[in-house]
Coordinates of C-alpha atoms in Angstrom, one line a residue:
X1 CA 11.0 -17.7 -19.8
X2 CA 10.6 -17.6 -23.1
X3 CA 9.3 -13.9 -24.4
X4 CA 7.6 -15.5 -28.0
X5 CA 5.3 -18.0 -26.1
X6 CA 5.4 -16.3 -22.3
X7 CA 1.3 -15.8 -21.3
X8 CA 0.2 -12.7 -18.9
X9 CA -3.0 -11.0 -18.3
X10 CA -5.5 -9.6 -15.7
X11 CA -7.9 -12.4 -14.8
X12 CA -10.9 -10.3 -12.7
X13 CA -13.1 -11.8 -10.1
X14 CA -16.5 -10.1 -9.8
X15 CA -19.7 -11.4 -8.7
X16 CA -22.5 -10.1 -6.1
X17 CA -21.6 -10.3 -2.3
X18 CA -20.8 -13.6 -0.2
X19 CA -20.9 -15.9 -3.6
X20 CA -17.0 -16.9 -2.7
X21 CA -14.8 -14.8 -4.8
X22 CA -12.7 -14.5 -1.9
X23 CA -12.1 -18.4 -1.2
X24 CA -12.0 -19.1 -4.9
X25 CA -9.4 -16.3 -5.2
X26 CA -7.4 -17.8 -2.8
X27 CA -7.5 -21.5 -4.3
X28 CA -6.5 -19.9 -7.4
X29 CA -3.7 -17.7 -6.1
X30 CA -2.5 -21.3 -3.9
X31 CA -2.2 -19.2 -0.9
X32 CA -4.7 -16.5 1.2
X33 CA -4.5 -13.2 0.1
X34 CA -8.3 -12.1 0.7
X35 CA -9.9 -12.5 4.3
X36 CA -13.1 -14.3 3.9
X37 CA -16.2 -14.6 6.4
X38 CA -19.5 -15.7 5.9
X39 CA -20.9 -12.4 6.1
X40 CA -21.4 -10.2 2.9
X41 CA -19.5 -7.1 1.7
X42 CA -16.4 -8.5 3.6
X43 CA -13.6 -7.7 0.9
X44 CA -13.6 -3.7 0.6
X45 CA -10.9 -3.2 -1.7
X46 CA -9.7 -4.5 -4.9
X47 CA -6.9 -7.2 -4.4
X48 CA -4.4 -8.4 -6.7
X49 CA -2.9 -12.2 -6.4
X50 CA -0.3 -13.4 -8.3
X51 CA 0.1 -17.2 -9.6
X52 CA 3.6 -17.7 -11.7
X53 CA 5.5 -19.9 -13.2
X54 CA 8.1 -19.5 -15.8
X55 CA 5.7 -19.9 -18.6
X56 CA 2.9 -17.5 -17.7
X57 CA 2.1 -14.8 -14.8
X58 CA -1.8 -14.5 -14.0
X59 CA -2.8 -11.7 -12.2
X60 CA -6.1 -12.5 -10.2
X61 CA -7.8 -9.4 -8.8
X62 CA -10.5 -10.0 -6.2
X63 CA -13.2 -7.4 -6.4
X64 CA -15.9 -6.1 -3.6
X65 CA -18.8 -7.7 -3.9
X66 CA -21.2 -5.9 -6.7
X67 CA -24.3 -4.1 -4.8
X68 CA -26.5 -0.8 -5.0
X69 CA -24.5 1.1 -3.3
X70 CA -25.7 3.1 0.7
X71 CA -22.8 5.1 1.3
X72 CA -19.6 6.7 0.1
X73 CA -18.0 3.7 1.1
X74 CA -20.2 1.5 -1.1
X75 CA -19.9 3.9 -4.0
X76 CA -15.7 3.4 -3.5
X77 CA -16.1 0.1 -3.4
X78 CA -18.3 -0.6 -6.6
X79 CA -15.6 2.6 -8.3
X80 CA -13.3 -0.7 -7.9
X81 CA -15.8 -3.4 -9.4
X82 CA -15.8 -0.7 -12.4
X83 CA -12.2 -0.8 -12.5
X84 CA -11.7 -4.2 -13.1
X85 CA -13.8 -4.1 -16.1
X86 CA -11.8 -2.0 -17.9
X87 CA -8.4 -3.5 -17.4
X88 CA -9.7 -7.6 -17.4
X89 CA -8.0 -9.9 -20.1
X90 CA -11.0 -12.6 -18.7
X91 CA -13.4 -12.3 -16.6
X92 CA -14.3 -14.8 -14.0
X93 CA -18.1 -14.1 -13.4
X94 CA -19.3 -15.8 -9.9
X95 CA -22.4 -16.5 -9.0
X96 CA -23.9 -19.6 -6.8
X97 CA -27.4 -21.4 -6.4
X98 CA -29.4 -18.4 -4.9
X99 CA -28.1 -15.2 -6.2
X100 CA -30.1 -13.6 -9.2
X101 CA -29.4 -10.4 -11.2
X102 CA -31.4 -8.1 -9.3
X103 CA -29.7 -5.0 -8.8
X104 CA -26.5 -5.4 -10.8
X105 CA -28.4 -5.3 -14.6
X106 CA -26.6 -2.3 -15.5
X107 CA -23.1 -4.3 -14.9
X108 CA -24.0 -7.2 -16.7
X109 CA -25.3 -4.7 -19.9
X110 CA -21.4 -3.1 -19.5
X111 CA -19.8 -7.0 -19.3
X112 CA -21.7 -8.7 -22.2
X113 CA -20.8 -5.2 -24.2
X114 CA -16.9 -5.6 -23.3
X115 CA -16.2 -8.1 -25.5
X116 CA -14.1 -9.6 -22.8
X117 CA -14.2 -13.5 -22.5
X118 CA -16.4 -14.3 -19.5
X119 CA -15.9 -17.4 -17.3
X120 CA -19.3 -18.3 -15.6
X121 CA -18.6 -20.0 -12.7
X122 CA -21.6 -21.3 -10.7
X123 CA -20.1 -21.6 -7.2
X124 CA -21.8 -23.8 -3.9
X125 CA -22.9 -26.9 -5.9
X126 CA -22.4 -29.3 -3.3
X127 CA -25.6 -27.3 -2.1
X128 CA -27.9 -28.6 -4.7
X129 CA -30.9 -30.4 -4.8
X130 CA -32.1 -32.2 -7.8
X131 CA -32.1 -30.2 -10.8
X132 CA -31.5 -26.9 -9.2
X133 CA -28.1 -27.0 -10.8
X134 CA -29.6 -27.1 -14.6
X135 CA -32.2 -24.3 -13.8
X136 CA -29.2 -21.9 -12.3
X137 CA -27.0 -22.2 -15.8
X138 CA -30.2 -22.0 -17.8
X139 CA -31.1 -18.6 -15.5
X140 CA -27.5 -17.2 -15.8
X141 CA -27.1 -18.7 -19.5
X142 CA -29.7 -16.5 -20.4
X143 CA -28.1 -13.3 -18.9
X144 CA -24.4 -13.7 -19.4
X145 CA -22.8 -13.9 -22.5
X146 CA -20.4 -16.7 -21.8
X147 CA -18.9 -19.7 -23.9
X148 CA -18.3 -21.9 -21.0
X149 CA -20.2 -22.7 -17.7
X150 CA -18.0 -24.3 -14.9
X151 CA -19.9 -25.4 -12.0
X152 CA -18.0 -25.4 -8.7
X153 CA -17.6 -25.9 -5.2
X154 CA -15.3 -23.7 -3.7
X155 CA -15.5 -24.9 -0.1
X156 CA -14.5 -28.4 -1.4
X157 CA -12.3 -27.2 -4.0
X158 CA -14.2 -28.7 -6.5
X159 CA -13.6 -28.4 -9.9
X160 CA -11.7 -25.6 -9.5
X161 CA -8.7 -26.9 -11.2
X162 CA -10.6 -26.6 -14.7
X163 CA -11.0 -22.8 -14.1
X164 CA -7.1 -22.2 -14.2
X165 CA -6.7 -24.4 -17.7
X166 CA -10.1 -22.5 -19.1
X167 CA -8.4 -19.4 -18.1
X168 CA -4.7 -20.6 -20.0
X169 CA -6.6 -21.2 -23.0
X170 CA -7.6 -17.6 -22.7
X171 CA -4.6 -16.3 -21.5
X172 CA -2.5 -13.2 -24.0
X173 CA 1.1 -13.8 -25.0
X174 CA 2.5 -11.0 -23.1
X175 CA 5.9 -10.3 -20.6
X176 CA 5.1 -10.9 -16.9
X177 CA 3.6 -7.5 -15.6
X178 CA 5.3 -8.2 -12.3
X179 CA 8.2 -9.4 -10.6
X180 CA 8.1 -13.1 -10.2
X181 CA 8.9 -13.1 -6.9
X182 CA 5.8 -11.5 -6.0
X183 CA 2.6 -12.7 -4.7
X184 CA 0.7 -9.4 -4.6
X185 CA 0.9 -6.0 -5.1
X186 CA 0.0 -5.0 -1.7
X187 CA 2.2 -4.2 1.0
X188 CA 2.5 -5.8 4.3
X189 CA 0.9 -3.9 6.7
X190 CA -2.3 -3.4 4.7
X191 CA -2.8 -7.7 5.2
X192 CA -2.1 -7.4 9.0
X193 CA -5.1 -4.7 8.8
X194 CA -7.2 -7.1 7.0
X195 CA -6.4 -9.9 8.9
X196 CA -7.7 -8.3 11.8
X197 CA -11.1 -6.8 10.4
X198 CA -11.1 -10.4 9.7
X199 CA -11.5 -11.2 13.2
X200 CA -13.8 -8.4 13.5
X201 CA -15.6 -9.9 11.0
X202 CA -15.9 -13.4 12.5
X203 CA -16.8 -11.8 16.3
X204 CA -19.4 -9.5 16.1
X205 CA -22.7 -8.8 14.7
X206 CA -25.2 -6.6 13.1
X207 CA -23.8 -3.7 12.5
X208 CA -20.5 -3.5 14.0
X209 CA -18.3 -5.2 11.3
X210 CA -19.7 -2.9 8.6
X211 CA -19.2 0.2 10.9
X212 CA -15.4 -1.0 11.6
X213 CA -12.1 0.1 9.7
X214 CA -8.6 -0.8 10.6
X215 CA -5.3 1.3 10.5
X216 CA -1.6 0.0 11.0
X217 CA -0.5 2.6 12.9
X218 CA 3.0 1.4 13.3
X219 CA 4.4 -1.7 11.6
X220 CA 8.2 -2.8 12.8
X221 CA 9.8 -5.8 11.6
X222 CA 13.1 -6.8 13.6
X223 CA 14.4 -10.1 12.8
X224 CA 12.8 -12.6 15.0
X225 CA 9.5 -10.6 15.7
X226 CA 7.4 -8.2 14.1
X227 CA 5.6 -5.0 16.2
X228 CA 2.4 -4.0 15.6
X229 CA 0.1 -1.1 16.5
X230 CA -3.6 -0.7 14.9
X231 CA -6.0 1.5 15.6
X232 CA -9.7 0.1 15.0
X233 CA -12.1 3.0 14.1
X234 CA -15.7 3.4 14.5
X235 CA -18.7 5.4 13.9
X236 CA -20.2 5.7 17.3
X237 CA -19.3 5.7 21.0
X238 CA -21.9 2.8 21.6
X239 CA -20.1 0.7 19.0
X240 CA -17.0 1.4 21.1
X241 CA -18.3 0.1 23.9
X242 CA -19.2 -3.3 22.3
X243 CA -16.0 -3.7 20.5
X244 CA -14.0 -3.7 23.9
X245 CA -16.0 -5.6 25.5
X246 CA -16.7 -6.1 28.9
X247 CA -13.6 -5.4 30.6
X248 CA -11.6 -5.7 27.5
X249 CA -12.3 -9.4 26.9
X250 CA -14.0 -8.9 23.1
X251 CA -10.9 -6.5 21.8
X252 CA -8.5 -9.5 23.6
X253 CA -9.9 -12.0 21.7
X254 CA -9.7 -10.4 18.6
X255 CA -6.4 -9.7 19.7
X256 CA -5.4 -13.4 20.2
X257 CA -6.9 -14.5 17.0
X258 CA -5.5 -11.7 14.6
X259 CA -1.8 -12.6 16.4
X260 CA -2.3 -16.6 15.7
X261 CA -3.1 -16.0 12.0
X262 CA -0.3 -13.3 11.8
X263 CA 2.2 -15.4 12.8
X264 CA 0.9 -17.6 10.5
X265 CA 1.3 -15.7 7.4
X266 CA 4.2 -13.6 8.4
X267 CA 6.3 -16.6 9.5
X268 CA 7.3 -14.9 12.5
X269 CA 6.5 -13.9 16.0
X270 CA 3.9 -11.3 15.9
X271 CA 4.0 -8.6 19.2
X272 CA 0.2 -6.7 18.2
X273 CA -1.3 -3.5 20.4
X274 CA -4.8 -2.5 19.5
X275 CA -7.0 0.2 20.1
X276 CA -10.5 1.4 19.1
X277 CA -11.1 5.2 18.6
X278 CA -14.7 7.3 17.3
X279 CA -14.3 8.4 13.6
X280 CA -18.0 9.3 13.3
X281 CA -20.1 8.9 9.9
X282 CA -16.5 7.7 8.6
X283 CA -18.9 5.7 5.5
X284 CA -20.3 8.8 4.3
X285 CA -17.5 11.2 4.3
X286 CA -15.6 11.5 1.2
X287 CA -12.7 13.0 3.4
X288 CA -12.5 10.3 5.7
X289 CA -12.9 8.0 3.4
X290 CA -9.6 9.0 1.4
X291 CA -7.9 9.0 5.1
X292 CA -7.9 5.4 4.9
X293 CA -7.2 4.6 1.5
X294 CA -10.6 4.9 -0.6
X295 CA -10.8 6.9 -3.4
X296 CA -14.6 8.4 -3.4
X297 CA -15.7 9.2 -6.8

């Protein structure tokens, strides 16, 4: 590493919910540090994901997805999208085909203000239709204050190599901010809670994902298998109910599915317990909130 010419800086992904941040994040990072599923409002927390080599360190930082905000938990998650404004080296700005500005005006005022380079990247192109591509850039041309436009498709992986040179272009001479050895600053147990709100995520409807937080209760890593014990919270004795499933058979396959993928990413055998308690109005309670790692404003 060489400190004269070494580049490092925050790189922030923000964008309205269910545009991809998530699975462009984890293209950029080269391996899956945000849970994705096709549902909106999926990622809750701000991630960071480290991509190194000896000549730069970029530190990607997945945010929720930008919204009007319902409950204490919303307001916590958009205190997050705020965050990464202030601390951003480049901004990677993601939109798709469909999305407009509505709702998030007051964001864009604060990003074109910032005088932080913005990276508008127009995700889900192999969605278009005949000229819908040229009216999106002209649409979000006209709102975002950005030198370059890279149209992408995330799902195919697209064009997403041009992103990380835009970005190097961009990038500040600076010393690594972390370790090189490091992928994230997150620890361990707090991915084996997402990955199972993932499945949570991917199984239910309606209302029931949104109502849903996970705990690690107990994380125990011996050297051929790891032991886990989560708790699944949520807001009402009904949602309970359908959570477990008749005669457990909903909670077990969650179960299954959060134990293949955490053997998976863990490299190891994965022993998981899980179990669903009542935390009622959890979203609306500052209180509880900070219980499981949100910080209300």
């Amino acid at each position: 590493m060489n400190p004269q010419t070494h580049q490092a800086g925050f790189v922030n992904i923000i964008g309205k919910p269910n545009v991809g941040k998530s699975t462009l994040m984890n293209i950029l990072v080269g391996t899956p540090v945000s849970i994705i599923s096709p549902k909106s409002q999926t990622t809750r927390h701000r991630i960071l994901g480290l991509s190194n080599t000896d000549d730069y360190q970029i530190v990607f930082s997945d945010t929720p997805g930008m919204l009007k905000p319902q409950y204490e938990l919303h307001k916590s998650m958009m205190s997050f999208v705020n965050l990464s404004l202030e601390d951003a080296d480049i901004i990677l700005f993601v939109t798709d085909l469909f999305e407009t500005d509505a709702d998030i005006e007051p964001i864009i005022t604060r990003i074109n203000k910032s005088g932080i380079p913005v990276l508008l990247v127009i995700n889900k192109i192999d969605l278009a239709k005949e000229g819908q591509l040229e009216k999106v850039t002209e649409y979000w041309t006209s709102r975002i204050e950005s030198a370059t436009v890279i149209p992408i498709s995330a799902l195919e992986k697209f064009n997403t190599e041009r992103i990380m040179q835009e970005i190097l272009d961009r990038l500040p001479v600076h010393p690594p901010f972390y370790d090189k050895e490091e992928l994230t600053d997150r620890p361990e147990r707090f991915f084996a809670s997402e990955i199972i709100r993932e499945k949570i995520f991917k199984n239910y409807k309606k209302e029931i994902p949104y109502s849903t937080e996970v705990v690690m209760e107990d994380f125990k890593e011996d050297t051929d298998i790891i032991r886990m014990r989560a708790t699944i919270f949520v807001e009402r004795n009904s949602q309970k109910g359908i959570l477990i499933g008749e005669k457990g058979k909903m909670l077990k396959k969650v179960g299954i599915e959060a134990r293949q993928d955490l053997e998976e990413f863990f490299g190891k055998k994965v022993h998981l317990e899980t179990f669903v308690k009542v935390e009622p109005d959890w979203r609306k309670n500052k209180l509880k909130l900070r219980k499981f790692g949100y910080d209300p404003s």
